[in-house]
């Protein structure tokens, strides 16, 4: 009786995540309108966060983690309220800080204010 189960080594996933983070770090910073386009109700990121398919939920249950890039802080607040039970399967990078009007904030030199912990 063969009871061995083939599983992907954990280090493979670590390498994939590391390469994704490295690629994010070396990509030229994009403008607010490009990042903002990633955060709308038609984007795959928005839909996966707030209305995942059954297949996507199954992926999460088996340990899949999705890296979300360039979302507004208001969207992440909404996720914290509506999908907190799934937060362990989410990672957020380059979070757009928004003002009271819901639009991305800009720094002294006109750059978009982005939260990033450089992980």
N, CA, C and O atoms as CSV, one atom per row, in Angstrom:
chain,resi,resn,atom,element,x,y,z
A,1,UNK,N,N,0.846,-1.175,0.000
A,1,UNK,CA,C,0.000,0.000,0.000
A,1,UNK,C,C,0.892,1.238,0.000
A,1,UNK,O,O,1.722,1.423,0.890
A,2,UNK,N,N,0.709,2.064,-0.993
A,2,UNK,CA,C,1.519,3.270,-1.126
A,2,UNK,C,C,0.773,4.439,-0.487
A,2,UNK,O,O,-0.253,4.885,-1.000
A,3,UNK,N,N,1.287,4.921,0.613
A,3,UNK,CA,C,0.607,6.005,1.326
A,3,UNK,C,C,1.269,7.351,1.102
A,3,UNK,O,O,0.869,8.347,1.704
A,4,UNK,N,N,2.276,7.392,0.243
A,4,UNK,CA,C,2.967,8.671,0.020
A,4,UNK,C,C,2.110,9.582,-0.848
A,4,UNK,O,O,1.472,9.144,-1.805
A,5,UNK,N,N,2.115,10.822,-0.498
A,5,UNK,CA,C,1.379,11.843,-1.242
A,5,UNK,C,C,2.402,12.812,-1.797
A,5,UNK,O,O,3.250,13.331,-1.070
A,6,UNK,N,N,2.311,13.049,-3.096
A,6,UNK,CA,C,3.250,13.995,-3.688
A,6,UNK,C,C,2.776,15.407,-3.405
A,6,UNK,O,O,1.627,15.760,-3.673
A,7,UNK,N,N,3.672,16.200,-2.864
A,7,UNK,CA,C,3.373,17.600,-2.597
A,7,UNK,C,C,4.511,18.431,-3.136
A,7,UNK,O,O,5.665,18.002,-3.159
A,8,UNK,N,N,4.166,19.633,-3.572
A,8,UNK,CA,C,5.199,20.548,-4.024
A,8,UNK,C,C,6.010,20.979,-2.809
A,8,UNK,O,O,5.443,21.326,-1.772
A,9,UNK,N,N,7.331,20.958,-2.933
A,9,UNK,CA,C,8.143,21.435,-1.810
A,9,UNK,C,C,7.820,22.890,-1.482
A,9,UNK,O,O,7.576,23.697,-2.379
A,10,UNK,N,N,7.822,23.216,-0.207
A,10,UNK,CA,C,7.492,24.557,0.255
A,10,UNK,C,C,8.443,25.589,-0.335
A,10,UNK,O,O,8.036,26.715,-0.620
A,11,UNK,N,N,9.707,25.213,-0.520
A,11,UNK,CA,C,10.666,26.183,-1.033
A,11,UNK,C,C,10.321,26.661,-2.430
A,11,UNK,O,O,10.694,27.774,-2.800
A,12,UNK,N,N,9.617,25.853,-3.223
A,12,UNK,CA,C,9.194,26.283,-4.558
A,12,UNK,C,C,8.273,27.493,-4.431
A,12,UNK,O,O,8.423,28.471,-5.163
A,13,UNK,N,N,7.328,27.430,-3.509
A,13,UNK,CA,C,6.409,28.549,-3.307
A,13,UNK,C,C,7.147,29.778,-2.792
A,13,UNK,O,O,6.826,30.903,-3.173
A,14,UNK,N,N,8.126,29.568,-1.936
A,14,UNK,CA,C,8.919,30.680,-1.413
A,14,UNK,C,C,9.681,31.373,-2.535
A,14,UNK,O,O,9.769,32.601,-2.566
A,15,UNK,N,N,10.225,30.594,-3.446
A,15,UNK,CA,C,10.961,31.167,-4.585
A,15,UNK,C,C,10.024,31.966,-5.466
A,15,UNK,O,O,10.368,33.068,-5.896
A,16,UNK,N,N,8.844,31.431,-5.744
A,16,UNK,CA,C,7.881,32.131,-6.595
A,16,UNK,C,C,7.477,33.460,-5.969
A,16,UNK,O,O,7.437,34.481,-6.656
A,17,UNK,N,N,7.180,33.456,-4.682
A,17,UNK,CA,C,6.791,34.688,-3.999
A,17,UNK,C,C,7.955,35.674,-3.995
A,17,UNK,O,O,7.751,36.864,-4.234
A,18,UNK,N,N,9.165,35.200,-3.730
A,18,UNK,CA,C,10.340,36.078,-3.715
A,18,UNK,C,C,10.561,36.730,-5.070
A,18,UNK,O,O,10.842,37.925,-5.151
A,19,UNK,N,N,10.435,35.947,-6.128
A,19,UNK,CA,C,10.616,36.503,-7.471
A,19,UNK,C,C,9.536,37.536,-7.794
A,19,UNK,O,O,9.811,38.554,-8.429
A,20,UNK,N,N,8.316,37.269,-7.355
A,20,UNK,CA,C,7.237,38.237,-7.585
A,20,UNK,C,C,7.530,39.553,-6.880
A,20,UNK,O,O,7.340,40.627,-7.451
A,21,UNK,N,N,7.994,39.465,-5.640
A,21,UNK,CA,C,8.305,40.679,-4.885
A,21,UNK,C,C,9.497,41.399,-5.487
A,21,UNK,O,O,9.511,42.629,-5.527
A,22,UNK,N,N,10.500,40.663,-5.957
A,22,UNK,CA,C,11.659,41.277,-6.605
A,22,UNK,C,C,11.231,42.000,-7.873
A,22,UNK,O,O,11.675,43.119,-8.129
A,23,UNK,N,N,10.374,41.370,-8.667
A,23,UNK,CA,C,9.905,42.000,-9.904
A,23,UNK,C,C,9.156,43.289,-9.601
A,23,UNK,O,O,9.289,44.273,-10.329
A,24,UNK,N,N,8.372,43.288,-8.535
A,24,UNK,CA,C,7.649,44.488,-8.146
A,24,UNK,C,C,8.618,45.593,-7.762
A,24,UNK,O,O,8.386,46.761,-8.071
A,25,UNK,N,N,9.701,45.229,-7.091
A,25,UNK,CA,C,10.660,46.223,-6.626
A,25,UNK,C,C,11.441,46.862,-7.776
A,25,UNK,O,O,11.838,48.022,-7.663
A,26,UNK,N,N,11.674,46.145,-8.877
A,26,UNK,CA,C,12.494,46.687,-9.950
A,26,UNK,C,C,11.688,47.323,-11.074
A,26,UNK,O,O,12.263,47.947,-11.967
A,27,UNK,N,N,10.376,47.177,-11.043
A,27,UNK,CA,C,9.539,47.804,-12.062
A,27,UNK,C,C,9.492,49.300,-11.810
A,27,UNK,O,O,9.385,49.737,-10.664
A,28,UNK,N,N,9.572,50.084,-12.872
A,28,UNK,CA,C,9.501,51.533,-12.749
A,28,UNK,C,C,8.179,51.926,-12.102
A,28,UNK,O,O,7.139,51.381,-12.472
A,29,UNK,N,N,8.186,52.849,-11.151
A,29,UNK,CA,C,6.929,53.276,-10.534
A,29,UNK,C,C,5.933,53.782,-11.588
A,29,UNK,O,O,6.309,54.516,-12.501
A,30,UNK,N,N,4.688,53.391,-11.456
A,30,UNK,CA,C,3.661,53.787,-12.411
A,30,UNK,C,C,2.862,54.950,-11.862
A,30,UNK,O,O,2.880,55.220,-10.661
A,31,UNK,N,N,2.165,55.631,-12.743
A,31,UNK,CA,C,1.376,56.798,-12.363
A,31,UNK,C,C,0.091,56.392,-11.648
A,31,UNK,O,O,-0.344,55.244,-11.741
A,32,UNK,N,N,-0.505,57.334,-10.940
A,32,UNK,CA,C,-1.711,57.068,-10.141
A,32,UNK,C,C,-2.848,56.523,-10.989
A,32,UNK,O,O,-3.553,55.611,-10.555
A,33,UNK,N,N,-3.040,57.054,-12.176
A,33,UNK,CA,C,-4.158,56.594,-12.995
A,33,UNK,C,C,-3.963,55.146,-13.422
A,33,UNK,O,O,-4.946,54.421,-13.580
A,34,UNK,N,N,-2.728,54.705,-13.613
A,34,UNK,CA,C,-2.481,53.316,-13.969
A,34,UNK,C,C,-2.744,52.405,-12.773
A,34,UNK,O,O,-3.371,51.355,-12.917
A,35,UNK,N,N,-2.270,52.799,-11.601
A,35,UNK,CA,C,-2.549,52.004,-10.411
A,35,UNK,C,C,-4.032,52.048,-10.077
A,35,UNK,O,O,-4.622,51.032,-9.710
A,36,UNK,N,N,-4.624,53.210,-10.204
A,36,UNK,CA,C,-6.046,53.349,-9.915
A,36,UNK,C,C,-6.909,52.477,-10.809
A,36,UNK,O,O,-7.989,52.044,-10.407
A,37,UNK,N,N,-6.433,52.216,-12.031
A,37,UNK,CA,C,-7.184,51.366,-12.950
A,37,UNK,C,C,-7.253,49.924,-12.438
A,37,UNK,O,O,-8.138,49.162,-12.826
A,38,UNK,N,N,-6.319,49.561,-11.569
A,38,UNK,CA,C,-6.329,48.218,-10.988
A,38,UNK,C,C,-7.389,48.088,-9.906
A,38,UNK,O,O,-7.719,46.979,-9.488
A,39,UNK,N,N,-7.920,49.210,-9.452
A,39,UNK,CA,C,-8.862,49.219,-8.337
A,39,UNK,C,C,-10.196,49.799,-8.787
A,39,UNK,O,O,-10.535,50.936,-8.459
A,40,UNK,N,N,-10.939,49.013,-9.531
A,40,UNK,CA,C,-12.300,49.401,-9.875
A,40,UNK,C,C,-13.153,48.138,-9.893
A,40,UNK,O,O,-12.629,47.026,-9.831
A,41,UNK,N,N,-14.436,48.311,-9.977
A,41,UNK,CA,C,-15.330,47.166,-9.836
A,41,UNK,C,C,-15.248,46.184,-10.998
A,41,UNK,O,O,-15.799,45.088,-10.902
A,42,UNK,N,N,-14.579,46.539,-12.093
A,42,UNK,CA,C,-14.409,45.611,-13.196
A,42,UNK,C,C,-13.062,44.876,-13.144
A,42,UNK,O,O,-12.831,43.959,-13.932
A,43,UNK,N,N,-12.185,45.265,-12.238
A,43,UNK,CA,C,-10.850,44.659,-12.212
A,43,UNK,C,C,-10.894,43.258,-11.606
A,43,UNK,O,O,-11.741,42.962,-10.764
A,44,UNK,N,N,-9.985,42.413,-12.040
A,44,UNK,CA,C,-9.918,41.048,-11.504
A,44,UNK,C,C,-9.587,41.080,-10.022
A,44,UNK,O,O,-10.072,40.246,-9.258
A,45,UNK,N,N,-8.754,42.047,-9.606
A,45,UNK,CA,C,-8.376,42.110,-8.195
A,45,UNK,C,C,-9.590,42.406,-7.324
A,45,UNK,O,O,-9.819,41.740,-6.315
A,46,UNK,N,N,-10.355,43.401,-7.720
A,46,UNK,CA,C,-11.542,43.793,-6.959
A,46,UNK,C,C,-12.519,42.622,-6.879
A,46,UNK,O,O,-13.040,42.312,-5.808
A,47,UNK,N,N,-12.764,41.975,-8.020
A,47,UNK,CA,C,-13.709,40.857,-8.053
A,47,UNK,C,C,-13.213,39.668,-7.239
A,47,UNK,O,O,-13.994,39.023,-6.539
A,48,UNK,N,N,-11.930,39.379,-7.328
A,48,UNK,CA,C,-11.401,38.241,-6.572
A,48,UNK,C,C,-11.475,38.506,-5.068
A,48,UNK,O,O,-11.722,37.590,-4.285
A,49,UNK,N,N,-11.265,39.745,-4.674
A,49,UNK,CA,C,-11.340,40.091,-3.259
A,49,UNK,C,C,-12.755,40.009,-2.719
A,49,UNK,O,O,-12.984,39.422,-1.661
A,50,UNK,N,N,-13.703,40.588,-3.430
A,50,UNK,CA,C,-15.045,40.764,-2.882
A,50,UNK,C,C,-16.097,39.811,-3.442
A,50,UNK,O,O,-17.187,39.700,-2.881
A,51,UNK,N,N,-15.785,39.120,-4.547
A,51,UNK,CA,C,-16.745,38.169,-5.118
A,51,UNK,C,C,-15.995,37.008,-5.772
A,51,UNK,O,O,-16.112,36.794,-6.979
A,52,UNK,N,N,-15.226,36.260,-4.977
A,52,UNK,CA,C,-14.437,35.166,-5.564
A,52,UNK,C,C,-15.329,34.035,-6.071
A,52,UNK,O,O,-16.414,33.789,-5.543
A,53,UNK,N,N,-14.843,33.359,-7.106
A,53,UNK,CA,C,-15.567,32.202,-7.629
A,53,UNK,C,C,-15.365,31.021,-6.684
A,53,UNK,O,O,-14.525,31.067,-5.786
A,54,UNK,N,N,-16.137,29.974,-6.897
A,54,UNK,CA,C,-15.991,28.762,-6.081
A,54,UNK,C,C,-14.585,28.179,-6.248
A,54,UNK,O,O,-13.995,27.694,-5.283
A,55,UNK,N,N,-14.057,28.227,-7.460
A,55,UNK,CA,C,-12.705,27.712,-7.714
A,55,UNK,C,C,-11.655,28.544,-6.960
A,55,UNK,O,O,-10.719,27.990,-6.384
A,56,UNK,N,N,-11.814,29.848,-6.969
A,56,UNK,CA,C,-10.880,30.712,-6.251
A,56,UNK,C,C,-10.945,30.464,-4.743
A,56,UNK,O,O,-9.915,30.466,-4.069
A,57,UNK,N,N,-12.136,30.252,-4.220
A,57,UNK,CA,C,-12.279,29.940,-2.785
A,57,UNK,C,C,-11.605,28.612,-2.454
A,57,UNK,O,O,-10.990,28.468,-1.398
A,58,UNK,N,N,-11.724,27.640,-3.367
A,58,UNK,CA,C,-11.079,26.346,-3.150
A,58,UNK,C,C,-9.555,26.504,-3.146
A,58,UNK,O,O,-8.867,25.869,-2.346
A,59,UNK,N,N,-9.029,27.349,-4.039
A,59,UNK,CA,C,-7.596,27.616,-4.060
A,59,UNK,C,C,-7.148,28.216,-2.719
A,59,UNK,O,O,-6.107,27.840,-2.180
A,60,UNK,N,N,-7.934,29.138,-2.198
A,60,UNK,CA,C,-7.612,29.746,-0.910
A,60,UNK,C,C,-7.611,28.695,0.203
A,60,UNK,O,O,-6.723,28.684,1.056
A,61,UNK,N,N,-8.601,27.823,0.185
A,61,UNK,CA,C,-8.694,26.791,1.226
A,61,UNK,C,C,-7.501,25.845,1.182
A,61,UNK,O,O,-7.132,25.255,2.198
A,62,UNK,N,N,-6.890,25.700,-0.010
A,62,UNK,CA,C,-5.716,24.829,-0.100
A,62,UNK,C,C,-4.415,25.602,0.112
A,62,UNK,O,O,-3.329,25.070,-0.123
A,63,UNK,N,N,-4.524,26.869,0.561
A,63,UNK,CA,C,-3.339,27.614,0.971
A,63,UNK,C,C,-2.820,28.643,-0.001
A,63,UNK,O,O,-1.779,29.248,0.256
A,64,UNK,N,N,-3.496,28.864,-1.098
A,64,UNK,CA,C,-3.051,29.843,-2.086
A,64,UNK,C,C,-3.089,31.261,-1.515
A,64,UNK,O,O,-4.030,31.634,-0.814
A,65,UNK,N,N,-2.060,32.039,-1.823
A,65,UNK,CA,C,-1.998,33.442,-1.412
A,65,UNK,C,C,-1.908,34.284,-2.674
A,65,UNK,O,O,-1.116,33.989,-3.569
A,66,UNK,N,N,-2.715,35.327,-2.746
A,66,UNK,CA,C,-2.711,36.223,-3.902
A,66,UNK,C,C,-2.138,37.564,-3.470
A,66,UNK,O,O,-2.506,38.102,-2.426
A,67,UNK,N,N,-1.236,38.096,-4.282
A,67,UNK,CA,C,-0.641,39.403,-4.017
A,67,UNK,C,C,-1.419,40.444,-4.818
A,67,UNK,O,O,-1.467,40.386,-6.046
A,68,UNK,N,N,-2.021,41.384,-4.117
A,68,UNK,CA,C,-2.810,42.445,-4.743
A,68,UNK,C,C,-1.968,43.716,-4.784
A,68,UNK,O,O,-1.352,44.092,-3.787
A,69,UNK,N,N,-1.945,44.370,-5.934
A,69,UNK,CA,C,-1.047,45.496,-6.161
A,69,UNK,C,C,-1.828,46.745,-6.552
A,69,UNK,O,O,-2.680,46.699,-7.440
A,70,UNK,N,N,-1.536,47.855,-5.889
A,70,UNK,CA,C,-2.075,49.144,-6.307
A,70,UNK,C,C,-3.526,49.391,-5.967
A,70,UNK,O,O,-4.201,50.146,-6.667
A,71,UNK,N,N,-4.023,48.776,-4.914
A,71,UNK,CA,C,-5.405,49.025,-4.512
A,71,UNK,C,C,-5.477,50.243,-3.598
A,71,UNK,O,O,-4.515,50.576,-2.905
A,72,UNK,N,N,-6.620,50.892,-3.608
A,72,UNK,CA,C,-6.828,52.039,-2.727
A,72,UNK,C,C,-7.036,51.555,-1.288
A,72,UNK,O,O,-7.549,50.460,-1.056
A,73,UNK,N,N,-6.634,52.377,-0.345
A,73,UNK,CA,C,-6.816,52.026,1.064
A,73,UNK,C,C,-8.288,51.832,1.407
A,73,UNK,O,O,-8.614,51.053,2.302
A,74,UNK,N,N,-9.175,52.526,0.711
A,74,UNK,CA,C,-10.615,52.373,0.965
A,74,UNK,C,C,-11.111,50.988,0.550
A,74,UNK,O,O,-11.996,50.426,1.196
A,75,UNK,N,N,-10.549,50.442,-0.514
A,75,UNK,CA,C,-10.922,49.092,-0.944
A,75,UNK,C,C,-10.451,48.068,0.079
A,75,UNK,O,O,-11.169,47.120,0.396
A,76,UNK,N,N,-9.242,48.264,0.592
A,76,UNK,CA,C,-8.717,47.331,1.594
A,76,UNK,C,C,-9.543,47.408,2.874
A,76,UNK,O,O,-9.774,46.389,3.526
A,77,UNK,N,N,-9.989,48.612,3.239
A,77,UNK,CA,C,-10.880,48.744,4.402
A,77,UNK,C,C,-12.170,47.944,4.179
A,77,UNK,O,O,-12.667,47.290,5.096
A,78,UNK,N,N,-12.704,48.001,2.961
A,78,UNK,CA,C,-13.921,47.263,2.629
A,78,UNK,C,C,-13.673,45.752,2.745
A,78,UNK,O,O,-14.524,45.014,3.241
A,79,UNK,N,N,-12.513,45.309,2.287
A,79,UNK,CA,C,-12.159,43.890,2.385
A,79,UNK,C,C,-12.063,43.466,3.845
A,79,UNK,O,O,-12.521,42.383,4.211
A,80,UNK,N,N,-11.471,44.310,4.675
A,80,UNK,CA,C,-11.347,43.990,6.103
A,80,UNK,C,C,-12.721,43.816,6.750
A,80,UNK,O,O,-12.895,42.991,7.647
A,81,UNK,N,N,-13.687,44.598,6.286
A,81,UNK,CA,C,-15.039,44.498,6.832
A,81,UNK,C,C,-15.812,43.301,6.288
A,81,UNK,O,O,-16.544,42.648,7.032
A,82,UNK,N,N,-15.655,43.003,4.983
A,82,UNK,CA,C,-16.496,42.003,4.339
A,82,UNK,C,C,-15.849,40.636,4.149
A,82,UNK,O,O,-16.558,39.645,3.977
A,83,UNK,N,N,-14.531,40.560,4.176
A,83,UNK,CA,C,-13.866,39.282,3.881
A,83,UNK,C,C,-12.716,39.007,4.834
A,83,UNK,O,O,-11.721,38.396,4.443
A,84,UNK,N,N,-12.837,39.442,6.059
A,84,UNK,CA,C,-11.745,39.285,7.021
A,84,UNK,C,C,-11.383,37.817,7.247
A,84,UNK,O,O,-10.227,37.498,7.527
A,85,UNK,N,N,-12.365,36.926,7.127
A,85,UNK,CA,C,-12.112,35.498,7.331
A,85,UNK,C,C,-11.173,34.903,6.286
A,85,UNK,O,O,-10.695,33.781,6.455
A,86,UNK,N,N,-10.902,35.643,5.203
A,86,UNK,CA,C,-10.015,35.168,4.138
A,86,UNK,C,C,-8.693,35.937,4.094
A,86,UNK,O,O,-7.902,35.730,3.174
A,87,UNK,N,N,-8.438,36.801,5.044
A,87,UNK,CA,C,-7.292,37.708,5.005
A,87,UNK,C,C,-5.951,36.967,4.962
A,87,UNK,O,O,-4.980,37.499,4.425
A,88,UNK,N,N,-5.878,35.763,5.512
A,88,UNK,CA,C,-4.627,35.010,5.506
A,88,UNK,C,C,-4.205,34.605,4.094
A,88,UNK,O,O,-3.072,34.169,3.894
A,89,UNK,N,N,-5.087,34.740,3.126
A,89,UNK,CA,C,-4.777,34.394,1.739
A,89,UNK,C,C,-4.524,35.625,0.879
A,89,UNK,O,O,-4.522,35.536,-0.349
A,90,UNK,N,N,-4.311,36.770,1.515
A,90,UNK,CA,C,-4.129,38.025,0.786
A,90,UNK,C,C,-2.858,38.732,1.228
A,90,UNK,O,O,-2.481,38.701,2.400
A,91,UNK,N,N,-2.212,39.366,0.269
A,91,UNK,CA,C,-1.066,40.228,0.564
A,91,UNK,C,C,-1.252,41.490,-0.268
A,91,UNK,O,O,-1.559,41.409,-1.457
A,92,UNK,N,N,-1.071,42.643,0.341
A,92,UNK,CA,C,-1.282,43.906,-0.351
A,92,UNK,C,C,0.037,44.658,-0.468
A,92,UNK,O,O,0.762,44.811,0.515
A,93,UNK,N,N,0.344,45.128,-1.682
A,93,UNK,CA,C,1.540,45.936,-1.901
A,93,UNK,C,C,1.146,47.211,-2.634
A,93,UNK,O,O,0.112,47.266,-3.298
A,94,UNK,N,N,1.978,48.226,-2.505
A,94,UNK,CA,C,1.773,49.541,-3.140
A,94,UNK,C,C,0.332,50.028,-2.963
A,94,UNK,O,O,-0.382,50.262,-3.938
A,95,UNK,N,N,-0.071,50.172,-1.723
A,95,UNK,CA,C,-1.429,50.623,-1.394
A,95,UNK,C,C,-1.522,52.123,-1.632
A,95,UNK,O,O,-0.703,52.888,-1.122
A,96,UNK,N,N,-2.523,52.546,-2.409
A,96,UNK,CA,C,-2.729,53.969,-2.684
A,96,UNK,C,C,-3.440,54.628,-1.514
A,96,UNK,O,O,-4.543,54.227,-1.142
A,97,UNK,N,N,-2.808,55.634,-0.939
A,97,UNK,CA,C,-3.443,56.424,0.123
A,97,UNK,C,C,-4.411,57.392,-0.544
A,97,UNK,O,O,-4.066,58.048,-1.527
A,98,UNK,N,N,-5.601,57.474,-0.014
A,98,UNK,CA,C,-6.604,58.364,-0.600
A,98,UNK,C,C,-6.984,59.460,0.384
A,98,UNK,O,O,-6.859,59.312,1.600
A,99,UNK,N,N,-7.455,60.569,-0.189
A,99,UNK,CA,C,-7.929,61.676,0.621
A,99,UNK,C,C,-9.414,61.523,0.908
A,99,UNK,O,O,-10.017,60.494,0.601
A,100,UNK,N,N,-9.995,62.559,1.500
A,100,UNK,CA,C,-11.417,62.535,1.832
A,100,UNK,C,C,-12.299,62.411,0.588
A,100,UNK,O,O,-13.429,61.929,0.667
A,101,UNK,N,N,-11.773,62.849,-0.562
A,101,UNK,CA,C,-12.532,62.763,-1.815
A,101,UNK,C,C,-12.432,61.392,-2.476
A,101,UNK,O,O,-13.053,61.153,-3.512
A,102,UNK,N,N,-11.646,60.485,-1.875
A,102,UNK,CA,C,-11.502,59.136,-2.435
A,102,UNK,C,C,-10.467,59.026,-3.531
A,102,UNK,O,O,-10.257,57.942,-4.075
A,103,UNK,N,N,-9.814,60.126,-3.868
A,103,UNK,CA,C,-8.794,60.130,-4.911
A,103,UNK,C,C,-7.414,59.954,-4.290
A,103,UNK,O,O,-7.199,60.332,-3.139
A,104,UNK,N,N,-6.469,59.376,-5.054
A,104,UNK,CA,C,-5.111,59.191,-4.524
A,104,UNK,C,C,-4.501,60.507,-4.061
A,104,UNK,O,O,-4.648,61.537,-4.718
A,105,UNK,N,N,-3.808,60.460,-2.912
A,105,UNK,CA,C,-3.125,61.632,-2.374
A,105,UNK,C,C,-1.787,61.812,-3.098
A,105,UNK,O,O,-1.217,60.858,-3.628
A,106,UNK,N,N,-1.308,63.038,-3.108
A,106,UNK,CA,C,-0.029,63.357,-3.740
A,106,UNK,C,C,0.897,64.003,-2.719
A,106,UNK,O,O,0.464,64.762,-1.852
A,107,UNK,N,N,2.196,63.679,-2.843
A,107,UNK,CA,C,3.197,64.234,-1.954
A,107,UNK,C,C,3.630,65.624,-2.389
A,107,UNK,O,O,3.053,66.204,-3.309
A,108,UNK,N,N,4.648,66.153,-1.725
A,108,UNK,CA,C,5.142,67.512,-1.988
A,108,UNK,C,C,5.610,67.704,-3.425
A,108,UNK,O,O,5.458,68.785,-3.993
A,109,UNK,N,N,6.174,66.665,-4.006
A,109,UNK,CA,C,6.697,66.761,-5.371
A,109,UNK,C,C,5.724,66.260,-6.418
A,109,UNK,O,O,6.101,66.065,-7.573
A,110,UNK,N,N,4.483,66.050,-6.031
A,110,UNK,CA,C,3.452,65.590,-6.967
A,110,UNK,C,C,3.362,64.088,-7.106
A,110,UNK,O,O,2.511,63.585,-7.840
A,111,UNK,N,N,4.233,63.353,-6.410
A,111,UNK,CA,C,4.204,61.900,-6.511
A,111,UNK,C,C,3.010,61.344,-5.756
A,111,UNK,O,O,2.551,61.932,-4.777
A,112,UNK,N,N,2.517,60.222,-6.213
A,112,UNK,CA,C,1.390,59.566,-5.564
A,112,UNK,C,C,1.879,58.965,-4.238
A,112,UNK,O,O,2.952,58.365,-4.178
A,113,UNK,N,N,1.085,59.134,-3.188
A,113,UNK,CA,C,1.451,58.586,-1.880
A,113,UNK,C,C,1.039,57.117,-1.864
A,113,UNK,O,O,-0.137,56.775,-1.987
A,114,UNK,N,N,2.051,56.261,-1.707
A,114,UNK,CA,C,1.847,54.826,-1.743
A,114,UNK,C,C,2.439,54.206,-0.478
A,114,UNK,O,O,3.579,54.490,-0.109
A,115,UNK,N,N,1.663,53.373,0.168
A,115,UNK,CA,C,2.156,52.612,1.327
A,115,UNK,C,C,2.825,51.356,0.796
A,115,UNK,O,O,2.234,50.619,0.006
A,116,UNK,N,N,4.038,51.113,1.221
A,116,UNK,CA,C,4.736,49.896,0.841
A,116,UNK,C,C,5.742,49.577,1.928
A,116,UNK,O,O,6.561,50.420,2.294
A,117,UNK,N,N,5.680,48.355,2.446
A,117,UNK,CA,C,6.584,48.023,3.545
A,117,UNK,C,C,7.915,47.447,3.076
A,117,UNK,O,O,8.710,46.993,3.898
A,118,UNK,N,N,8.172,47.456,1.767
A,118,UNK,CA,C,9.429,46.975,1.195
A,118,UNK,C,C,9.777,45.571,1.655
A,118,UNK,O,O,10.943,45.268,1.909
A,119,UNK,N,N,8.771,44.715,1.763
A,119,UNK,CA,C,9.054,43.345,2.210
A,119,UNK,C,C,9.661,42.523,1.100
A,119,UNK,O,O,9.963,41.346,1.299
